[in-house]
PDB file of C-alpha atoms in Angstrom:
ATOM      1  CA  UNK A   1     -21.096  22.019  20.827  1.00 93.00           C
ATOM      2  CA  UNK A   2     -23.041  22.133  24.086  1.00 97.00           C
ATOM      3  CA  UNK A   3     -21.885  19.851  26.917  1.00 97.00           C
ATOM      4  CA  UNK A   4     -24.363  18.985  29.646  1.00 98.00           C
ATOM      5  CA  UNK A   5     -23.629  17.686  33.127  1.00 97.00           C
ATOM      6  CA  UNK A   6     -26.327  15.820  35.023  1.00 97.00           C
ATOM      7  CA  UNK A   7     -24.760  15.042  38.383  1.00 96.00           C
ATOM      8  CA  UNK A   8     -27.960  13.372  39.678  1.00 97.00           C
ATOM      9  CA  UNK A   9     -29.599  11.645  36.660  1.00 96.00           C
ATOM     10  CA  UNK A  10     -32.678   9.461  36.897  1.00 94.00           C
ATOM     11  CA  UNK A  11     -35.041   7.046  35.264  1.00 94.00           C
ATOM     12  CA  UNK A  12     -38.295   8.979  34.841  1.00 90.00           C
ATOM     13  CA  UNK A  13     -41.572   7.087  34.795  1.00 92.00           C
ATOM     14  CA  UNK A  14     -44.571   9.214  33.844  1.00 90.00           C
ATOM     15  CA  UNK A  15     -48.056   7.783  34.455  1.00 93.00           C
ATOM     16  CA  UNK A  16     -51.038   9.470  32.784  1.00 92.00           C
ATOM     17  CA  UNK A  17     -54.299   9.489  34.774  1.00 94.00           C
ATOM     18  CA  UNK A  18     -57.619  11.231  34.344  1.00 94.00           C
ATOM     19  CA  UNK A  19     -57.436  12.827  37.792  1.00 93.00           C
ATOM     20  CA  UNK A  20     -55.513  12.157  40.974  1.00 93.00           C
ATOM     21  CA  UNK A  21     -57.506  11.193  44.075  1.00 92.00           C
ATOM     22  CA  UNK A  22     -55.551  10.591  47.261  1.00 91.00           C
ATOM     23  CA  UNK A  23     -56.118   7.112  48.683  1.00 93.00           C
ATOM     24  CA  UNK A  24     -57.968   5.807  45.632  1.00 94.00           C
ATOM     25  CA  UNK A  25     -57.098   3.006  43.204  1.00 95.00           C
ATOM     26  CA  UNK A  26     -56.493   4.746  39.873  1.00 94.00           C
ATOM     27  CA  UNK A  27     -56.108   3.048  36.509  1.00 94.00           C
ATOM     28  CA  UNK A  28     -53.489   4.609  34.290  1.00 94.00           C
ATOM     29  CA  UNK A  29     -54.328   5.716  30.780  1.00 93.00           C
ATOM     30  CA  UNK A  30     -50.694   5.353  29.677  1.00 92.00           C
ATOM     31  CA  UNK A  31     -47.160   5.107  31.073  1.00 92.00           C
ATOM     32  CA  UNK A  32     -43.798   6.229  29.726  1.00 88.00           C
ATOM     33  CA  UNK A  33     -40.233   5.459  30.835  1.00 91.00           C
ATOM     34  CA  UNK A  34     -37.621   8.026  29.796  1.00 89.00           C
ATOM     35  CA  UNK A  35     -34.029   8.873  30.683  1.00 92.00           C
ATOM     36  CA  UNK A  36     -34.173  11.787  33.093  1.00 90.00           C
ATOM     37  CA  UNK A  37     -32.280  14.597  34.713  1.00 92.00           C
ATOM     38  CA  UNK A  38     -32.199  18.212  33.624  1.00 94.00           C
ATOM     39  CA  UNK A  39     -28.929  18.084  31.703  1.00 96.00           C
ATOM     40  CA  UNK A  40     -29.900  14.794  30.081  1.00 95.00           C
ATOM     41  CA  UNK A  41     -33.142  16.402  28.882  1.00 94.00           C
ATOM     42  CA  UNK A  42     -31.266  19.397  27.462  1.00 97.00           C
ATOM     43  CA  UNK A  43     -29.027  17.046  25.460  1.00 97.00           C
ATOM     44  CA  UNK A  44     -32.036  15.029  24.298  1.00 95.00           C
ATOM     45  CA  UNK A  45     -33.800  18.179  23.091  1.00 97.00           C
ATOM     46  CA  UNK A  46     -30.684  19.405  21.303  1.00 97.00           C
ATOM     47  CA  UNK A  47     -30.121  16.025  19.648  1.00 95.00           C
ATOM     48  CA  UNK A  48     -33.756  15.895  18.492  1.00 95.00           C
ATOM     49  CA  UNK A  49     -33.114  19.188  16.697  1.00 97.00           C
ATOM     50  CA  UNK A  50     -29.689  18.228  15.307  1.00 96.00           C
ATOM     51  CA  UNK A  51     -27.717  20.559  17.572  1.00 97.00           C
ATOM     52  CA  UNK A  52     -24.384  18.959  18.627  1.00 96.00           C
ATOM     53  CA  UNK A  53     -24.328  18.040  22.302  1.00 97.00           C
ATOM     54  CA  UNK A  54     -22.495  15.685  24.643  1.00 97.00           C
ATOM     55  CA  UNK A  55     -23.994  14.515  27.938  1.00 98.00           C
ATOM     56  CA  UNK A  56     -21.771  13.670  30.908  1.00 98.00           C
ATOM     57  CA  UNK A  57     -23.653  11.149  33.043  1.00 97.00           C
ATOM     58  CA  UNK A  58     -22.597   9.314  36.215  1.00 97.00           C
ATOM     59  CA  UNK A  59     -24.455   6.000  36.531  1.00 97.00           C
ATOM     60  CA  UNK A  60     -24.696   3.083  38.916  1.00 97.00           C
ATOM     61  CA  UNK A  61     -26.670  -0.102  39.555  1.00 96.00           C
ATOM     62  CA  UNK A  62     -29.382  -1.679  37.412  1.00 96.00           C
ATOM     63  CA  UNK A  63     -31.205   1.653  37.090  1.00 95.00           C
ATOM     64  CA  UNK A  64     -28.039   3.328  35.846  1.00 96.00           C
ATOM     65  CA  UNK A  65     -27.428   0.639  33.253  1.00 97.00           C
ATOM     66  CA  UNK A  66     -31.031   1.006  32.071  1.00 96.00           C
ATOM     67  CA  UNK A  67     -30.533   4.773  31.849  1.00 97.00           C
ATOM     68  CA  UNK A  68     -27.424   4.363  29.677  1.00 97.00           C
ATOM     69  CA  UNK A  69     -29.266   1.839  27.480  1.00 97.00           C
ATOM     70  CA  UNK A  70     -32.140   4.280  26.929  1.00 95.00           C
ATOM     71  CA  UNK A  71     -29.761   7.136  26.122  1.00 95.00           C
ATOM     72  CA  UNK A  72     -27.808   4.935  23.710  1.00 96.00           C
ATOM     73  CA  UNK A  73     -31.045   3.938  21.984  1.00 95.00           C
ATOM     74  CA  UNK A  74     -31.800   7.627  21.415  1.00 92.00           C
ATOM     75  CA  UNK A  75     -28.347   8.145  19.920  1.00 94.00           C
ATOM     76  CA  UNK A  76     -27.129  10.519  22.627  1.00 95.00           C
ATOM     77  CA  UNK A  77     -23.404  11.334  22.453  1.00 96.00           C
ATOM     78  CA  UNK A  78     -22.301  10.832  26.047  1.00 96.00           C
ATOM     79  CA  UNK A  79     -19.456  10.296  28.449  1.00 97.00           C
ATOM     80  CA  UNK A  80     -20.496   7.903  31.215  1.00 98.00           C
ATOM     81  CA  UNK A  81     -18.831   7.790  34.625  1.00 98.00           C
ATOM     82  CA  UNK A  82     -19.459   4.619  36.688  1.00 97.00           C
ATOM     83  CA  UNK A  83     -20.224   5.236  40.371  1.00 97.00           C
ATOM     84  CA  UNK A  84     -20.916   2.916  43.287  1.00 96.00           C
ATOM     85  CA  UNK A  85     -24.447   3.949  44.265  1.00 95.00           C
ATOM     86  CA  UNK A  86     -27.558   3.218  42.177  1.00 96.00           C
ATOM     87  CA  UNK A  87     -29.074   5.809  39.864  1.00 97.00           C
ATOM     88  CA  UNK A  88     -32.352   7.156  41.236  1.00 96.00           C
ATOM     89  CA  UNK A  89     -35.879   6.669  39.870  1.00 94.00           C
ATOM     90  CA  UNK A  90     -38.533   9.395  39.704  1.00 93.00           C
ATOM     91  CA  UNK A  91     -42.296   9.106  39.219  1.00 93.00           C
ATOM     92  CA  UNK A  92     -44.591  11.752  37.721  1.00 90.00           C
ATOM     93  CA  UNK A  93     -48.394  11.515  37.751  1.00 92.00           C
ATOM     94  CA  UNK A  94     -49.785  13.567  34.859  1.00 89.00           C
ATOM     95  CA  UNK A  95     -53.491  14.446  34.993  1.00 91.00           C
ATOM     96  CA  UNK A  96     -55.561  15.151  31.899  1.00 88.00           C
ATOM     97  CA  UNK A  97     -55.710  18.896  32.664  1.00 85.00           C
ATOM     98  CA  UNK A  98     -51.917  19.125  32.560  1.00 79.00           C
ATOM     99  CA  UNK A  99     -51.343  19.046  36.326  1.00 86.00           C
ATOM    100  CA  UNK A 100     -48.247  17.002  37.190  1.00 86.00           C
ATOM    101  CA  UNK A 101     -47.405  15.561  40.626  1.00 92.00           C
ATOM    102  CA  UNK A 102     -43.785  14.430  40.937  1.00 91.00           C
ATOM    103  CA  UNK A 103     -42.073  12.154  43.446  1.00 94.00           C
ATOM    104  CA  UNK A 104     -38.286  12.402  43.081  1.00 93.00           C
ATOM    105  CA  UNK A 105     -35.830  10.179  44.895  1.00 94.00           C
ATOM    106  CA  UNK A 106     -32.870  12.044  46.436  1.00 94.00           C
ATOM    107  CA  UNK A 107     -30.171  10.086  44.631  1.00 94.00           C
ATOM    108  CA  UNK A 108     -26.971   8.562  45.967  1.00 89.00           C
ATOM    109  CA  UNK A 109     -23.996  10.350  47.507  1.00 93.00           C
ATOM    110  CA  UNK A 110     -20.830  10.466  45.399  1.00 95.00           C
ATOM    111  CA  UNK A 111     -17.368  10.067  46.869  1.00 95.00           C
ATOM    112  CA  UNK A 112     -14.678  12.701  46.427  1.00 93.00           C
ATOM    113  CA  UNK A 113     -12.946  10.434  43.898  1.00 96.00           C
ATOM    114  CA  UNK A 114     -16.186  10.006  41.942  1.00 96.00           C
ATOM    115  CA  UNK A 115     -16.775  13.773  41.906  1.00 93.00           C
ATOM    116  CA  UNK A 116     -13.221  14.285  40.613  1.00 93.00           C
ATOM    117  CA  UNK A 117     -13.856  11.725  37.870  1.00 95.00           C
ATOM    118  CA  UNK A 118     -17.045  13.522  36.834  1.00 94.00           C
ATOM    119  CA  UNK A 119     -15.275  16.901  36.768  1.00 90.00           C
ATOM    120  CA  UNK A 120     -12.463  15.498  34.629  1.00 92.00           C
ATOM    121  CA  UNK A 121     -14.996  13.963  32.247  1.00 95.00           C
ATOM    122  CA  UNK A 122     -16.710  17.353  31.831  1.00 93.00           C
ATOM    123  CA  UNK A 123     -13.377  19.090  31.281  1.00 90.00           C
ATOM    124  CA  UNK A 124     -12.413  16.549  28.633  1.00 92.00           C
ATOM    125  CA  UNK A 125     -15.738  16.798  26.814  1.00 94.00           C
ATOM    126  CA  UNK A 126     -15.747  20.611  26.983  1.00 90.00           C
ATOM    127  CA  UNK A 127     -12.472  21.215  25.151  1.00 86.00           C
ATOM    128  CA  UNK A 128     -14.336  22.139  21.963  1.00 84.00           C
ATOM    129  CA  UNK A 129     -17.558  23.322  23.622  1.00 91.00           C
ATOM    130  CA  UNK A 130     -19.254  26.701  23.397  1.00 91.00           C
ATOM    131  CA  UNK A 131     -21.374  26.071  26.491  1.00 96.00           C
ATOM    132  CA  UNK A 132     -21.389  23.797  29.499  1.00 96.00           C
ATOM    133  CA  UNK A 133     -24.819  23.301  31.054  1.00 97.00           C
ATOM    134  CA  UNK A 134     -24.592  22.292  34.730  1.00 96.00           C
ATOM    135  CA  UNK A 135     -28.084  21.450  35.857  1.00 95.00           C
ATOM    136  CA  UNK A 136     -30.291  19.593  38.262  1.00 94.00           C
ATOM    137  CA  UNK A 137     -30.282  18.829  41.942  1.00 93.00           C
ATOM    138  CA  UNK A 138     -27.171  17.680  43.769  1.00 95.00           C
ATOM    139  CA  UNK A 139     -27.074  14.199  45.318  1.00 93.00           C
ATOM    140  CA  UNK A 140     -26.955  13.959  49.116  1.00 93.00           C
ATOM    141  CA  UNK A 141     -23.740  15.179  50.758  1.00 91.00           C
ATOM    142  CA  UNK A 142     -22.324  16.637  47.544  1.00 93.00           C
ATOM    143  CA  UNK A 143     -20.881  20.112  48.354  1.00 94.00           C
ATOM    144  CA  UNK A 144     -23.298  22.934  47.526  1.00 96.00           C
ATOM    145  CA  UNK A 145     -20.526  24.864  45.769  1.00 96.00           C
ATOM    146  CA  UNK A 146     -19.920  22.144  43.131  1.00 94.00           C
ATOM    147  CA  UNK A 147     -21.427  24.202  40.307  1.00 96.00           C
ATOM    148  CA  UNK A 148     -19.642  27.334  41.522  1.00 96.00           C
ATOM    149  CA  UNK A 149     -16.285  25.558  41.291  1.00 93.00           C
ATOM    150  CA  UNK A 150     -17.108  24.331  37.797  1.00 90.00           C
ATOM    151  CA  UNK A 151     -18.091  27.869  36.745  1.00 92.00           C
ATOM    152  CA  UNK A 152     -14.712  29.219  37.830  1.00 92.00           C
ATOM    153  CA  UNK A 153     -12.765  26.416  36.122  1.00 87.00           C
ATOM    154  CA  UNK A 154     -14.577  26.819  32.816  1.00 87.00           C
ATOM    155  CA  UNK A 155     -14.444  30.627  32.906  1.00 85.00           C
ATOM    156  CA  UNK A 156     -10.658  30.362  32.998  1.00 85.00           C
ATOM    157  CA  UNK A 157     -10.874  28.241  29.832  1.00 82.00           C
ATOM    158  CA  UNK A 158     -13.180  30.744  28.106  1.00 86.00           C
ATOM    159  CA  UNK A 159     -16.205  28.408  28.191  1.00 89.00           C
ATOM    160  CA  UNK A 160     -19.662  29.816  28.932  1.00 95.00           C
ATOM    161  CA  UNK A 161     -21.541  28.087  31.754  1.00 96.00           C
ATOM    162  CA  UNK A 162     -25.310  27.857  32.184  1.00 98.00           C
ATOM    163  CA  UNK A 163     -26.564  26.780  35.616  1.00 98.00           C
ATOM    164  CA  UNK A 164     -30.058  25.405  36.189  1.00 98.00           C
ATOM    165  CA  UNK A 165     -30.446  24.317  39.779  1.00 97.00           C
ATOM    166  CA  UNK A 166     -32.094  25.381  43.027  1.00 96.00           C
ATOM    167  CA  UNK A 167     -31.537  26.064  46.708  1.00 96.00           C
ATOM    168  CA  UNK A 168     -28.011  26.390  48.110  1.00 97.00           C
ATOM    169  CA  UNK A 169     -26.461  25.132  44.854  1.00 97.00           C
ATOM    170  CA  UNK A 170     -27.976  28.096  42.970  1.00 98.00           C
ATOM    171  CA  UNK A 171     -27.065  30.749  45.534  1.00 97.00           C
ATOM    172  CA  UNK A 172     -23.533  29.364  45.814  1.00 97.00           C
ATOM    173  CA  UNK A 173     -23.111  29.460  42.012  1.00 97.00           C
ATOM    174  CA  UNK A 174     -24.141  33.110  41.565  1.00 98.00           C
ATOM    175  CA  UNK A 175     -20.936  34.761  42.890  1.00 97.00           C
ATOM    176  CA  UNK A 176     -18.941  32.564  40.471  1.00 96.00           C
ATOM    177  CA  UNK A 177     -20.440  34.587  37.602  1.00 96.00           C
ATOM    178  CA  UNK A 178     -22.319  32.024  35.472  1.00 97.00           C
ATOM    179  CA  UNK A 179     -23.072  33.284  31.959  1.00 97.00           C
ATOM    180  CA  UNK A 180     -26.685  32.142  32.386  1.00 98.00           C
ATOM    181  CA  UNK A 181     -29.000  30.901  35.106  1.00 98.00           C
ATOM    182  CA  UNK A 182     -32.480  29.507  34.443  1.00 98.00           C
ATOM    183  CA  UNK A 183     -34.564  29.495  37.620  1.00 98.00           C
ATOM    184  CA  UNK A 184     -38.289  28.846  37.737  1.00 96.00           C
ATOM    185  CA  UNK A 185     -40.698  30.966  39.750  1.00 96.00           C
ATOM    186  CA  UNK A 186     -40.274  28.951  42.953  1.00 96.00           C
ATOM    187  CA  UNK A 187     -36.486  29.058  42.660  1.00 97.00           C
ATOM    188  CA  UNK A 188     -36.578  32.835  42.090  1.00 97.00           C
ATOM    189  CA  UNK A 189     -38.570  33.252  45.278  1.00 97.00           C
ATOM    190  CA  UNK A 190     -36.294  30.944  47.269  1.00 97.00           C
ATOM    191  CA  UNK A 191     -33.075  32.587  46.076  1.00 97.00           C
ATOM    192  CA  UNK A 192     -34.256  36.142  46.773  1.00 97.00           C
ATOM    193  CA  UNK A 193     -36.718  35.738  49.649  1.00 97.00           C
ATOM    194  CA  UNK A 194     -39.354  37.541  47.573  1.00 96.00           C
ATOM    195  CA  UNK A 195     -42.980  36.669  47.015  1.00 95.00           C
ATOM    196  CA  UNK A 196     -43.438  36.402  43.246  1.00 95.00           C
ATOM    197  CA  UNK A 197     -47.048  37.413  42.534  1.00 95.00           C
ATOM    198  CA  UNK A 198     -46.675  39.808  39.594  1.00 96.00           C
ATOM    199  CA  UNK A 199     -44.483  40.032  36.544  1.00 95.00           C
ATOM    200  CA  UNK A 200     -42.787  43.007  38.183  1.00 96.00           C
ATOM    201  CA  UNK A 201     -41.856  40.790  41.146  1.00 96.00           C
ATOM    202  CA  UNK A 202     -40.318  38.228  38.783  1.00 96.00           C
ATOM    203  CA  UNK A 203     -38.302  40.904  36.973  1.00 96.00           C
ATOM    204  CA  UNK A 204     -37.071  42.409  40.234  1.00 97.00           C
ATOM    205  CA  UNK A 205     -36.063  38.967  41.557  1.00 98.00           C
ATOM    206  CA  UNK A 206     -34.190  38.283  38.305  1.00 98.00           C
ATOM    207  CA  UNK A 207     -32.423  41.646  38.657  1.00 97.00           C
ATOM    208  CA  UNK A 208     -31.281  40.579  42.114  1.00 98.00           C
ATOM    209  CA  UNK A 209     -29.813  37.369  40.697  1.00 98.00           C
ATOM    210  CA  UNK A 210     -27.899  39.463  38.174  1.00 98.00           C
ATOM    211  CA  UNK A 211     -26.664  41.702  40.984  1.00 98.00           C
ATOM    212  CA  UNK A 212     -25.425  38.565  42.766  1.00 97.00           C
ATOM    213  CA  UNK A 213     -23.319  37.596  39.748  1.00 97.00           C
ATOM    214  CA  UNK A 214     -25.393  35.985  36.966  1.00 98.00           C
ATOM    215  CA  UNK A 215     -24.893  37.683  33.599  1.00 97.00           C
ATOM    216  CA  UNK A 216     -28.135  36.460  32.005  1.00 98.00           C
ATOM    217  CA  UNK A 217     -31.304  35.314  33.766  1.00 98.00           C
ATOM    218  CA  UNK A 218     -33.914  33.287  31.865  1.00 98.00           C
ATOM    219  CA  UNK A 219     -36.706  32.728  34.377  1.00 97.00           C
ATOM    220  CA  UNK A 220     -39.501  30.313  33.513  1.00 96.00           C
ATOM    221  CA  UNK A 221     -42.896  31.179  34.980  1.00 94.00           C
ATOM    222  CA  UNK A 222     -44.864  28.045  34.073  1.00 90.00           C
ATOM    223  CA  UNK A 223     -48.120  28.797  32.268  1.00 89.00           C
ATOM    224  CA  UNK A 224     -47.324  32.522  32.550  1.00 92.00           C
ATOM    225  CA  UNK A 225     -44.349  32.237  30.181  1.00 93.00           C
ATOM    226  CA  UNK A 226     -40.835  33.514  30.901  1.00 96.00           C
ATOM    227  CA  UNK A 227     -38.754  36.631  31.449  1.00 96.00           C
ATOM    228  CA  UNK A 228     -35.285  37.284  30.082  1.00 97.00           C
ATOM    229  CA  UNK A 229     -32.839  39.795  31.560  1.00 97.00           C
ATOM    230  CA  UNK A 230     -29.552  40.613  29.840  1.00 97.00           C
ATOM    231  CA  UNK A 231     -27.229  43.619  29.670  1.00 95.00           C
ATOM    232  CA  UNK A 232     -29.072  45.052  26.686  1.00 90.00           C
ATOM    233  CA  UNK A 233     -32.683  44.537  27.730  1.00 92.00           C
ATOM    234  CA  UNK A 234     -35.541  42.899  29.599  1.00 95.00           C
ATOM    235  CA  UNK A 235     -38.190  40.900  27.742  1.00 95.00           C
ATOM    236  CA  UNK A 236     -41.307  38.960  28.619  1.00 95.00           C
ATOM    237  CA  UNK A 237     -42.784  36.150  26.553  1.00 93.00           C
ATOM    238  CA  UNK A 238     -45.616  33.657  26.707  1.00 89.00           C
ATOM    239  CA  UNK A 239     -46.561  30.577  24.715  1.00 85.00           C
ATOM    240  CA  UNK A 240     -49.956  29.167  25.760  1.00 81.00           C
ATOM    241  CA  UNK A 241     -50.668  25.491  25.060  1.00 83.00           C
ATOM    242  CA  UNK A 242     -54.262  24.538  24.248  1.00 76.00           C
ATOM    243  CA  UNK A 243     -53.919  20.861  25.215  1.00 83.00           C
ATOM    244  CA  UNK A 244     -51.133  20.393  27.784  1.00 85.00           C
ATOM    245  CA  UNK A 245     -50.075  16.802  28.483  1.00 84.00           C
ATOM    246  CA  UNK A 246     -46.977  17.004  30.687  1.00 82.00           C
ATOM    247  CA  UNK A 247     -44.796  19.787  32.011  1.00 84.00           C
ATOM    248  CA  UNK A 248     -41.959  17.368  32.850  1.00 81.00           C
ATOM    249  CA  UNK A 249     -38.842  18.571  31.061  1.00 87.00           C
ATOM    250  CA  UNK A 250     -40.480  21.704  29.616  1.00 93.00           C
ATOM    251  CA  UNK A 251     -37.983  23.979  31.367  1.00 95.00           C
ATOM    252  CA  UNK A 252     -35.128  21.885  30.001  1.00 96.00           C
ATOM    253  CA  UNK A 253     -36.554  22.184  26.476  1.00 97.00           C
ATOM    254  CA  UNK A 254     -36.788  25.949  27.047  1.00 97.00           C
ATOM    255  CA  UNK A 255     -33.119  26.151  27.999  1.00 98.00           C
ATOM    256  CA  UNK A 256     -32.104  23.984  25.032  1.00 98.00           C
ATOM    257  CA  UNK A 257     -34.087  26.153  22.625  1.00 97.00           C
ATOM    258  CA  UNK A 258     -32.613  29.342  24.055  1.00 98.00           C
ATOM    259  CA  UNK A 259     -29.039  28.092  23.644  1.00 98.00           C
ATOM    260  CA  UNK A 260     -29.725  26.669  20.178  1.00 98.00           C
ATOM    261  CA  UNK A 261     -31.065  30.082  19.102  1.00 97.00           C
ATOM    262  CA  UNK A 262     -27.910  31.917  20.165  1.00 97.00           C
ATOM    263  CA  UNK A 263     -28.864  32.802  23.765  1.00 97.00           C
ATOM    264  CA  UNK A 264     -29.343  36.512  23.018  1.00 96.00           C
ATOM    265  CA  UNK A 265     -32.393  38.716  23.054  1.00 95.00           C
ATOM    266  CA  UNK A 266     -36.035  38.553  22.085  1.00 94.00           C
ATOM    267  CA  UNK A 267     -35.711  36.089  19.205  1.00 95.00           C
ATOM    268  CA  UNK A 268     -33.916  33.534  21.371  1.00 96.00           C
ATOM    269  CA  UNK A 269     -36.627  33.957  24.034  1.00 96.00           C
ATOM    270  CA  UNK A 270     -39.349  33.306  21.427  1.00 95.00           C
ATOM    271  CA  UNK A 271     -37.547  30.154  20.258  1.00 95.00           C
ATOM    272  CA  UNK A 272     -37.151  28.980  23.845  1.00 96.00           C
ATOM    273  CA  UNK A 273     -40.896  29.390  24.406  1.00 96.00           C
ATOM    274  CA  UNK A 274     -41.683  27.478  21.206  1.00 95.00           C
ATOM    275  CA  UNK A 275     -39.544  24.530  22.353  1.00 96.00           C
ATOM    276  CA  UNK A 276     -41.105  24.612  25.832  1.00 95.00           C
ATOM    277  CA  UNK A 277     -44.651  24.795  24.430  1.00 94.00           C
ATOM    278  CA  UNK A 278     -43.937  21.834  22.161  1.00 94.00           C
ATOM    279  CA  UNK A 279     -42.633  19.848  25.142  1.00 94.00           C
ATOM    280  CA  UNK A 280     -45.767  20.565  27.217  1.00 92.00           C
ATOM    281  CA  UNK A 281     -47.924  19.145  24.406  1.00 90.00           C
ATOM    282  CA  UNK A 282     -46.021  15.819  24.502  1.00 90.00           C
ATOM    283  CA  UNK A 283     -46.471  12.901  26.937  1.00 84.00           C
ATOM    284  CA  UNK A 284     -44.009  12.025  29.680  1.00 75.00           C
ATOM    285  CA  UNK A 285     -40.643  13.714  29.420  1.00 79.00           C
ATOM    286  CA  UNK A 286     -40.374  13.411  25.643  1.00 87.00           C
ATOM    287  CA  UNK A 287     -38.309  16.183  24.093  1.00 91.00           C
ATOM    288  CA  UNK A 288     -39.695  17.958  21.017  1.00 94.00           C
ATOM    289  CA  UNK A 289     -38.174  17.534  17.581  1.00 95.00           C
ATOM    290  CA  UNK A 290     -38.489  19.844  14.562  1.00 94.00           C
ATOM    291  CA  UNK A 291     -41.969  18.563  13.629  1.00 94.00           C
ATOM    292  CA  UNK A 292     -43.264  19.106  17.175  1.00 93.00           C
ATOM    293  CA  UNK A 293     -41.857  22.633  17.286  1.00 93.00           C
ATOM    294  CA  UNK A 294     -43.161  23.400  13.790  1.00 89.00           C
ATOM    295  CA  UNK A 295     -46.639  22.399  15.002  1.00 87.00           C
ATOM    296  CA  UNK A 296     -46.578  25.136  17.652  1.00 88.00           C
ATOM    297  CA  UNK A 297     -48.731  28.077  16.629  1.00 78.00           C
ATOM    298  CA  UNK A 298     -46.107  30.786  16.314  1.00 74.00           C
ATOM    299  CA  UNK A 299     -48.790  33.473  16.368  1.00 71.00           C
ATOM    300  CA  UNK A 300     -49.410  32.454  20.002  1.00 76.00           C
ATOM    301  CA  UNK A 301     -45.757  32.967  20.959  1.00 86.00           C
ATOM    302  CA  UNK A 302     -45.700  36.594  22.032  1.00 82.00           C
ATOM    303  CA  UNK A 303     -42.760  38.612  23.335  1.00 84.00           C
ATOM    304  CA  UNK A 304     -42.861  42.157  24.626  1.00 82.00           C
ATOM    305  CA  UNK A 305     -41.499  44.472  27.254  1.00 83.00           C
ATOM    306  CA  UNK A 306     -42.484  43.345  30.732  1.00 78.00           C
ATOM    307  CA  UNK A 307     -45.616  44.917  32.260  1.00 84.00           C
ATOM    308  CA  UNK A 308     -44.763  44.979  35.978  1.00 88.00           C
ATOM    309  CA  UNK A 309     -48.433  45.079  37.033  1.00 85.00           C
ATOM    310  CA  UNK A 310     -49.343  41.839  35.248  1.00 89.00           C
ATOM    311  CA  UNK A 311     -50.542  39.340  37.891  1.00 90.00           C
ATOM    312  CA  UNK A 312     -49.194  35.794  37.786  1.00 93.00           C
ATOM    313  CA  UNK A 313     -51.394  32.757  38.274  1.00 86.00           C
ATOM    314  CA  UNK A 314     -51.460  31.512  41.876  1.00 84.00           C
ATOM    315  CA  UNK A 315     -48.986  28.690  42.294  1.00 65.00           C
ATOM    316  CA  UNK A 316     -47.876  28.948  38.659  1.00 60.00           C
TER     317      UNK A 316
END
């Protein structure tokens, strides 16, 4: 069982356009409304592949009720926590070449009592869990050490914690010793103060996160693939997509695939890349199921030792 916590969930509207021109009137080719938030997406990907998962989701207002309705329609096992403020809405503009422009609302502050209720809900759901995934941005005025405190509580209960967040929430969580962190390239750079221009830079930044306390680092590098650092090795993998449609949720699918595959070594990295590649080929923030993942050309999923001189795409 994998429990996910999405402290700042959202309704995600993805609008597909040919190309984005600032100031122009653009007619959409298609639009999709999906339940959103990093932990929510991890649970959706796991459910689509018949891996047991429970999502803990605070919700409020009309948007929150719509979010719960969408999750229920997908059959997500969840624990909902009502809060006073409305759930946020996010918009993604997906161009035909795979470029995605996102506008994310900040979300609504949670009171101390609401945060306690969320923590108790996670603790209750995690009694039989192997992993707790704490992921996504924190709402305004929520303490930056929230994930760090959860890491310490669950470690005492023998539960592994994966953290996928950014900024102060990520740096605060590292000394708490999360079993896994999954930063992207931008988050690696922000957490370490490094410029990430080569694969060697990404590996060195991931090593620094391990030195700060993370036991495993799975770092997604966008179109350049991902690197995995664990006690017993460092691996690099890539999974190119010939016709990308949307990168929204691809990192969440990667994390779900990695955990579903046992979260160890080169084979788990290859599975994570297959799930992420399948997600990129889908519209909106749809999560890939077995048929989508089976359609991925496995001969294009390549893992190897990391070549430190390999340049990364600008802005990737």
